């Protein structure tokens, strides 16, 4: 199938979409199945590329993965975990960053792990120094080779006291997945406490782990010698939900996002309301969700900065900026999580948006990237009339924002590289068509 989507904009997106389990929890939960000695079962798993990648990696390591009886249900049998070939791992890992999280589980199960070169979106340096430092402290021996990382744990893994320099989501998950079966107690300070991490902790607890989340971002893990499986329904994808909400605002539309949950989106909802968007929460179990709409009239500008939870998520930023290009006045967005997450604004400017990016920490408190030369603050002047343009999708979230811009613009745009969007948005093309968007390959 062609990788180019032809998008004719100008029509409001209207209707409903459904979001399923959060990509950034489901992929980690799948890795956690490796730690158990019995079968795990998970529901509501979206059909996205990242899930396929992790499934492939698990199967290479001997985990039997089968479809359950309901749509989106997978069953994982880890009773025969085995070493996988380096070439095969490299082929399967694709452009994902998840393989790094297999370290702890594989060291516990096999005493050895091979981790390929990591992919992921090009939004900053994305170092893994916190991961490697923690793993070494747990007792892992890490050897770097041209093909990737070889890790071994000749004396097993032992609990550690560790403080993160920054509350990294991935490093917190790495430490959780290593500590639950390490000998002794691990105390992690300055941990990330995103809802996806708390959901990972919940399912690890179902497996038999002992994890206490203290105040002030301290997590204490008491290692146990063995874990069982879990049965889990993941939290819904709050990044996808917010993406559709921003799409509703940018196209003057009205979208009911079934499955979206208010509790995980409080910060986004506050901003959505300040800009002038309206929403209504339906808590009905199973069928509920949040309806987002543009009530007509002018949208208002906003000043915000992205941050770790409970702050405004960095992944909510890109689709929202498209909506802010339609607000009446100057908005300021200070990106404090990734140093290079405004690259996508150049394409929006070619479409008629008026966005300037600055090296300074604008509108908020100084962050790690101040005075380092990274253009990590954006000023968005609106309202701007967007017109069609040929676009090439740079990464997942930026890609979705390009799509929204094309849908909000007048005329027909050709959007190249849309396959990247499948990494994190299930059936996005069918969902767009269902919302009345004029898109075709
Ligand atoms: C996760 O990435 C998500 N990915 C990202 O979503 C999300 O943007 C990010 O968390 C923040 O919420 C997945 O869950 C698969 P981090 P992660 O470690 O874990 C620095 C998406 O589109 N850092 O919290 O890789 C790092 O450079 C993706 O779904 C170090 O310096 O993010 C960054 O500045 C994109 N050293 C900051 O921490 C390290 O060893 C936060 O990164 C690790 C991280």
Short mmCIF file of N, CA, C and O in Angstrom, two decimals, residues 133-224:
data_model
loop_
_atom_site.label_atom_id
_atom_site.label_comp_id
_atom_site.label_asym_id
_atom_site.label_seq_id
_atom_site.Cartn_x
_atom_site.Cartn_y
_atom_site.Cartn_z
N UNK A 133 23.61 2.80 34.12
CA UNK A 133 24.21 3.00 35.44
C UNK A 133 23.45 2.16 36.49
O UNK A 133 24.06 1.48 37.32
N UNK A 134 22.12 2.20 36.40
CA UNK A 134 21.33 1.43 37.37
C UNK A 134 21.59 -0.07 37.22
O UNK A 134 21.80 -0.78 38.21
N UNK A 135 21.61 -0.54 35.97
CA UNK A 135 21.81 -1.98 35.75
C UNK A 135 23.17 -2.43 36.29
O UNK A 135 23.29 -3.49 36.92
N UNK A 136 24.19 -1.60 36.09
CA UNK A 136 25.53 -1.94 36.61
C UNK A 136 25.48 -2.03 38.12
O UNK A 136 26.05 -2.94 38.73
N UNK A 137 24.79 -1.07 38.73
CA UNK A 137 24.69 -1.06 40.20
C UNK A 137 23.95 -2.30 40.70
O UNK A 137 24.24 -2.84 41.76
N UNK A 138 22.94 -2.77 39.93
CA UNK A 138 22.22 -3.99 40.31
C UNK A 138 23.14 -5.23 40.24
O UNK A 138 22.82 -6.29 40.75
N UNK A 139 24.29 -5.08 39.52
CA UNK A 139 25.22 -6.21 39.41
C UNK A 139 25.39 -6.72 38.00
O UNK A 139 26.06 -7.73 37.78
N UNK A 140 24.81 -6.03 37.03
CA UNK A 140 24.95 -6.48 35.64
C UNK A 140 26.31 -6.04 35.08
O UNK A 140 26.82 -4.98 35.42
N UNK A 141 26.87 -6.88 34.23
CA UNK A 141 28.09 -6.51 33.50
C UNK A 141 27.62 -6.12 32.10
O UNK A 141 26.93 -6.90 31.43
N UNK A 142 27.96 -4.89 31.70
CA UNK A 142 27.47 -4.40 30.40
C UNK A 142 28.64 -4.25 29.45
O UNK A 142 29.60 -3.55 29.74
N UNK A 143 28.57 -4.94 28.31
CA UNK A 143 29.64 -4.81 27.31
C UNK A 143 29.05 -4.23 26.04
O UNK A 143 28.06 -4.76 25.51
N UNK A 144 29.69 -3.16 25.57
CA UNK A 144 29.19 -2.54 24.33
C UNK A 144 29.90 -3.18 23.14
O UNK A 144 31.13 -3.30 23.15
N UNK A 145 29.16 -3.57 22.13
CA UNK A 145 29.74 -4.15 20.92
C UNK A 145 29.11 -3.44 19.72
O UNK A 145 28.08 -2.77 19.88
N UNK A 146 29.72 -3.56 18.52
CA UNK A 146 29.16 -2.84 17.37
C UNK A 146 27.70 -3.20 17.11
O UNK A 146 26.90 -2.37 16.70
N UNK A 147 27.31 -4.45 17.40
CA UNK A 147 25.93 -4.88 17.08
C UNK A 147 24.93 -4.51 18.18
O UNK A 147 23.72 -4.63 17.99
N UNK A 148 25.40 -4.07 19.34
CA UNK A 148 24.48 -3.73 20.43
C UNK A 148 25.13 -3.95 21.79
O UNK A 148 26.36 -3.94 21.91
N UNK A 149 24.30 -4.16 22.82
CA UNK A 149 24.83 -4.33 24.19
C UNK A 149 24.69 -5.78 24.63
O UNK A 149 23.63 -6.39 24.46
N UNK A 150 25.75 -6.32 25.22
CA UNK A 150 25.67 -7.66 25.81
C UNK A 150 25.70 -7.47 27.32
O UNK A 150 26.60 -6.83 27.86
N UNK A 151 24.72 -8.05 28.01
CA UNK A 151 24.68 -7.94 29.48
C UNK A 151 24.68 -9.31 30.09
O UNK A 151 24.08 -10.25 29.56
N UNK A 152 25.37 -9.42 31.22
CA UNK A 152 25.31 -10.68 31.96
C UNK A 152 25.24 -10.33 33.45
O UNK A 152 25.52 -9.20 33.85
N UNK A 153 24.83 -11.31 34.25
CA UNK A 153 24.73 -11.08 35.70
C UNK A 153 25.27 -12.31 36.40
O UNK A 153 24.51 -13.16 36.86
N UNK A 154 26.62 -12.41 36.48
CA UNK A 154 27.23 -13.62 37.03
C UNK A 154 26.78 -13.93 38.47
O UNK A 154 26.63 -15.10 38.81
N UNK A 155 26.52 -12.89 39.26
CA UNK A 155 26.09 -13.13 40.66
C UNK A 155 24.63 -12.75 40.88
O UNK A 155 24.23 -12.46 42.01
N UNK A 156 23.86 -12.69 39.84
CA UNK A 156 22.45 -12.29 39.98
C UNK A 156 22.34 -10.78 40.20
O UNK A 156 23.35 -10.08 40.25
N UNK A 157 21.10 -10.28 40.32
CA UNK A 157 20.88 -8.84 40.55
C UNK A 157 20.54 -8.62 42.02
O UNK A 157 19.82 -9.42 42.63
N UNK A 158 21.09 -7.52 42.58
CA UNK A 158 20.89 -7.20 44.01
C UNK A 158 20.30 -5.81 44.14
O UNK A 158 20.67 -4.91 43.39
N UNK A 159 19.40 -5.65 45.11
CA UNK A 159 18.71 -4.37 45.33
C UNK A 159 19.69 -3.21 45.49
O UNK A 159 20.80 -3.38 45.99
N UNK A 160 19.26 -2.01 45.09
CA UNK A 160 20.13 -0.83 45.15
C UNK A 160 19.38 0.37 45.70
O UNK A 160 18.15 0.39 45.72
N UNK A 161 20.17 1.36 46.11
CA UNK A 161 19.60 2.67 46.45
C UNK A 161 20.02 3.58 45.30
O UNK A 161 21.21 3.68 45.00
N UNK A 162 19.06 4.16 44.62
CA UNK A 162 19.39 4.88 43.38
C UNK A 162 18.55 6.15 43.27
O UNK A 162 17.36 6.13 43.56
N UNK A 163 19.19 7.24 42.84
CA UNK A 163 18.45 8.49 42.63
C UNK A 163 18.60 8.89 41.17
O UNK A 163 19.73 8.98 40.67
N UNK A 164 17.50 9.11 40.49
CA UNK A 164 17.56 9.55 39.10
C UNK A 164 17.85 11.04 39.04
O UNK A 164 17.28 11.81 39.81
N UNK A 165 18.71 11.47 38.10
CA UNK A 165 18.98 12.90 37.92
C UNK A 165 17.74 13.61 37.40
O UNK A 165 17.56 14.81 37.60
N UNK A 166 16.90 12.86 36.67
CA UNK A 166 15.67 13.41 36.10
C UNK A 166 14.65 12.27 36.14
O UNK A 166 15.03 11.11 35.93
N UNK A 167 13.37 12.58 36.43
CA UNK A 167 12.39 11.48 36.57
C UNK A 167 12.05 10.83 35.22
O UNK A 167 10.97 11.02 34.67
N UNK A 168 12.99 10.08 34.68
CA UNK A 168 12.81 9.42 33.38
C UNK A 168 11.80 8.28 33.49
O UNK A 168 11.89 7.44 34.40
N UNK A 169 10.86 8.25 32.54
CA UNK A 169 9.84 7.19 32.51
C UNK A 169 10.52 5.84 32.27
O UNK A 169 10.35 4.88 33.02
N UNK A 170 11.33 5.78 31.21
CA UNK A 170 11.96 4.50 30.84
C UNK A 170 12.88 3.99 31.94
O UNK A 170 12.90 2.79 32.25
N UNK A 171 13.68 4.88 32.53
CA UNK A 171 14.64 4.42 33.56
C UNK A 171 13.89 3.94 34.80
O UNK A 171 14.30 2.96 35.46
N UNK A 172 12.77 4.61 35.14
CA UNK A 172 11.97 4.14 36.28
C UNK A 172 11.44 2.74 35.99
O UNK A 172 11.50 1.85 36.85
N UNK A 173 10.96 2.54 34.76
CA UNK A 173 10.45 1.20 34.40
C UNK A 173 11.56 0.16 34.42
O UNK A 173 11.38 -0.97 34.87
N UNK A 174 12.72 0.57 33.92
CA UNK A 174 13.88 -0.35 33.92
C UNK A 174 14.18 -0.83 35.34
O UNK A 174 14.38 -2.03 35.59
N UNK A 175 14.18 0.13 36.26
CA UNK A 175 14.54 -0.20 37.65
C UNK A 175 13.45 -1.06 38.29
O UNK A 175 13.74 -2.03 38.99
N UNK A 176 12.18 -0.75 37.99
CA UNK A 176 11.09 -1.59 38.52
C UNK A 176 11.23 -3.03 38.02
O UNK A 176 11.14 -3.99 38.80
N UNK A 177 11.46 -3.18 36.72
CA UNK A 177 11.49 -4.52 36.12
C UNK A 177 12.72 -5.32 36.58
O UNK A 177 12.69 -6.54 36.60
N UNK A 178 13.78 -4.60 36.97
CA UNK A 178 14.97 -5.31 37.48
C UNK A 178 14.82 -5.60 38.97
O UNK A 178 15.22 -6.66 39.47
N UNK A 179 14.19 -4.66 39.71
CA UNK A 179 14.18 -4.75 41.17
C UNK A 179 13.20 -5.78 41.72
O UNK A 179 13.43 -6.36 42.78
N UNK A 180 12.09 -6.01 40.98
CA UNK A 180 11.05 -6.87 41.54
C UNK A 180 11.55 -8.29 41.86
O UNK A 180 11.04 -8.93 42.77
N UNK A 181 12.55 -8.75 41.09
CA UNK A 181 13.07 -10.10 41.38
C UNK A 181 14.53 -10.07 41.84
O UNK A 181 15.19 -11.11 41.91
N UNK A 182 15.06 -8.86 42.15
CA UNK A 182 16.44 -8.77 42.65
C UNK A 182 16.46 -9.19 44.12
O UNK A 182 15.44 -9.14 44.80
N UNK A 183 17.66 -9.58 44.59
CA UNK A 183 17.77 -9.94 46.03
C UNK A 183 17.81 -8.66 46.85
O UNK A 183 18.61 -7.77 46.58
N UNK A 184 16.93 -8.55 47.84
CA UNK A 184 16.97 -7.38 48.74
C UNK A 184 16.06 -6.26 48.28
O UNK A 184 15.25 -6.41 47.36
N UNK A 185 16.26 -5.10 48.92
CA UNK A 185 15.34 -3.96 48.72
C UNK A 185 15.98 -2.93 47.79
O UNK A 185 17.17 -2.65 47.87
N UNK A 186 15.17 -2.35 46.90
CA UNK A 186 15.63 -1.24 46.05
C UNK A 186 14.86 0.01 46.44
O UNK A 186 13.64 -0.04 46.62
N UNK A 187 15.59 1.11 46.57
CA UNK A 187 14.92 2.38 46.85
C UNK A 187 15.27 3.35 45.73
O UNK A 187 16.43 3.67 45.52
N UNK A 188 14.24 3.75 45.00
CA UNK A 188 14.44 4.66 43.87
C UNK A 188 13.88 6.02 44.20
O UNK A 188 12.70 6.16 44.49
N UNK A 189 14.76 7.05 44.19
CA UNK A 189 14.25 8.41 44.41
C UNK A 189 14.21 9.18 43.09
O UNK A 189 14.92 8.84 42.15
N UNK A 190 13.39 10.23 43.10
CA UNK A 190 13.14 11.05 41.90
C UNK A 190 12.60 10.19 40.76
O UNK A 190 12.95 10.38 39.59
N UNK A 191 11.75 9.24 41.10
CA UNK A 191 11.15 8.35 40.10
C UNK A 191 10.08 9.09 39.32
O UNK A 191 9.50 10.06 39.81
N UNK A 192 9.80 8.62 38.10
CA UNK A 192 8.64 9.12 37.35
C UNK A 192 7.41 8.41 37.89
O UNK A 192 7.47 7.24 38.27
N UNK A 193 6.29 9.14 37.94
CA UNK A 193 5.06 8.55 38.49
C UNK A 193 3.89 8.75 37.52
O UNK A 193 2.76 9.01 37.93
N UNK A 194 4.19 8.64 36.22
CA UNK A 194 3.14 8.74 35.21
C UNK A 194 2.08 7.66 35.45
O UNK A 194 2.40 6.59 35.98
N UNK A 195 0.82 7.92 35.06
CA UNK A 195 -0.22 6.89 35.23
C UNK A 195 0.18 5.55 34.62
O UNK A 195 -0.17 4.49 35.15
N UNK A 196 0.93 5.57 33.52
CA UNK A 196 1.34 4.30 32.90
C UNK A 196 2.29 3.54 33.82
O UNK A 196 2.29 2.31 33.84
N UNK A 197 3.09 4.28 34.59
CA UNK A 197 4.02 3.62 35.53
C UNK A 197 3.22 3.03 36.70
O UNK A 197 3.47 1.90 37.12
N UNK A 198 2.25 3.78 37.19
CA UNK A 198 1.45 3.26 38.29
C UNK A 198 0.66 2.02 37.84
O UNK A 198 0.45 1.08 38.61
N UNK A 199 0.26 2.00 36.57
CA UNK A 199 -0.45 0.82 36.06
C UNK A 199 0.51 -0.37 35.93
O UNK A 199 0.13 -1.52 36.17
N UNK A 200 1.76 -0.08 35.56
CA UNK A 200 2.77 -1.15 35.51
C UNK A 200 3.00 -1.71 36.91
O UNK A 200 3.08 -2.93 37.12
N UNK A 201 3.05 -0.81 37.89
CA UNK A 201 3.22 -1.25 39.28
C UNK A 201 2.03 -2.13 39.70
O UNK A 201 2.19 -3.16 40.34
N UNK A 202 0.83 -1.71 39.27
CA UNK A 202 -0.37 -2.48 39.63
C UNK A 202 -0.28 -3.91 39.09
O UNK A 202 -0.58 -4.87 39.80
N UNK A 203 0.17 -4.05 37.86
CA UNK A 203 0.20 -5.42 37.32
C UNK A 203 1.37 -6.22 37.88
O UNK A 203 1.27 -7.45 38.05
N UNK A 204 2.46 -5.53 38.23
CA UNK A 204 3.57 -6.25 38.89
C UNK A 204 3.10 -6.75 40.25
O UNK A 204 3.45 -7.85 40.69
N UNK A 205 2.29 -5.93 40.91
CA UNK A 205 1.73 -6.36 42.21
C UNK A 205 0.85 -7.60 42.02
O UNK A 205 0.90 -8.54 42.81
N UNK A 206 0.07 -7.61 40.94
CA UNK A 206 -0.74 -8.80 40.66
C UNK A 206 0.14 -10.04 40.47
O UNK A 206 -0.26 -11.16 40.76
N UNK A 207 1.36 -9.83 39.98
CA UNK A 207 2.28 -10.96 39.74
C UNK A 207 2.93 -11.45 41.03
O UNK A 207 3.59 -12.47 41.04
N UNK A 208 2.80 -10.63 42.10
CA UNK A 208 3.40 -11.03 43.38
C UNK A 208 4.48 -10.09 43.88
O UNK A 208 5.11 -10.34 44.91
N UNK A 209 4.70 -8.98 43.17
CA UNK A 209 5.75 -8.04 43.58
C UNK A 209 5.31 -7.22 44.79
O UNK A 209 4.11 -7.05 45.03
N UNK A 210 6.31 -6.72 45.54
CA UNK A 210 6.01 -5.85 46.68
C UNK A 210 6.62 -4.47 46.38
O UNK A 210 7.85 -4.32 46.37
N UNK A 211 5.76 -3.51 46.08
CA UNK A 211 6.23 -2.18 45.65
C UNK A 211 5.46 -1.11 46.41
O UNK A 211 4.23 -1.10 46.39
N UNK A 212 6.22 -0.23 47.09
CA UNK A 212 5.54 0.87 47.80
C UNK A 212 5.88 2.18 47.09
O UNK A 212 7.06 2.46 46.86
N UNK A 213 4.83 2.96 46.79
CA UNK A 213 5.07 4.27 46.20
C UNK A 213 4.91 5.30 47.31
O UNK A 213 3.82 5.50 47.83
N UNK A 214 6.02 5.90 47.73
CA UNK A 214 5.98 6.89 48.80
C UNK A 214 5.72 8.27 48.23
O UNK A 214 5.71 8.46 47.01
N UNK A 215 5.58 9.24 49.11
CA UNK A 215 5.44 10.62 48.64
C UNK A 215 6.80 11.06 48.08
O UNK A 215 7.78 10.36 48.22
N UNK A 216 6.85 12.19 47.45
CA UNK A 216 8.10 12.76 46.93
C UNK A 216 8.82 11.85 45.95
O UNK A 216 10.06 11.75 45.95
N UNK A 217 8.07 11.15 45.14
CA UNK A 217 8.67 10.37 44.05
C UNK A 217 9.64 9.29 44.51
O UNK A 217 10.64 9.02 43.83
N UNK A 218 9.44 8.74 45.69
CA UNK A 218 10.30 7.62 46.12
C UNK A 218 9.53 6.32 45.97
O UNK A 218 8.39 6.21 46.43
N UNK A 219 10.14 5.35 45.31
CA UNK A 219 9.51 4.02 45.14
C UNK A 219 10.42 2.98 45.79
O UNK A 219 11.63 2.97 45.55
N UNK A 220 9.82 2.14 46.63
CA UNK A 220 10.60 1.12 47.33
C UNK A 220 10.12 -0.26 46.86
O UNK A 220 8.93 -0.54 46.87
N UNK A 221 11.06 -1.08 46.44
CA UNK A 221 10.70 -2.39 45.89
C UNK A 221 11.40 -3.47 46.71
O UNK A 221 12.63 -3.45 46.82
N UNK A 222 10.61 -4.38 47.25
CA UNK A 222 11.20 -5.48 48.02
C UNK A 222 11.28 -6.68 47.07
O UNK A 222 10.24 -7.18 46.63
N UNK A 223 12.48 -7.09 46.71
CA UNK A 223 12.61 -8.18 45.74
C UNK A 223 12.02 -9.48 46.24
O UNK A 223 12.06 -9.78 47.43
N UNK A 224 11.41 -10.26 45.33
CA UNK A 224 10.88 -11.58 45.69
C UNK A 224 11.51 -12.60 44.74
O UNK A 224 11.88 -12.26 43.62
#
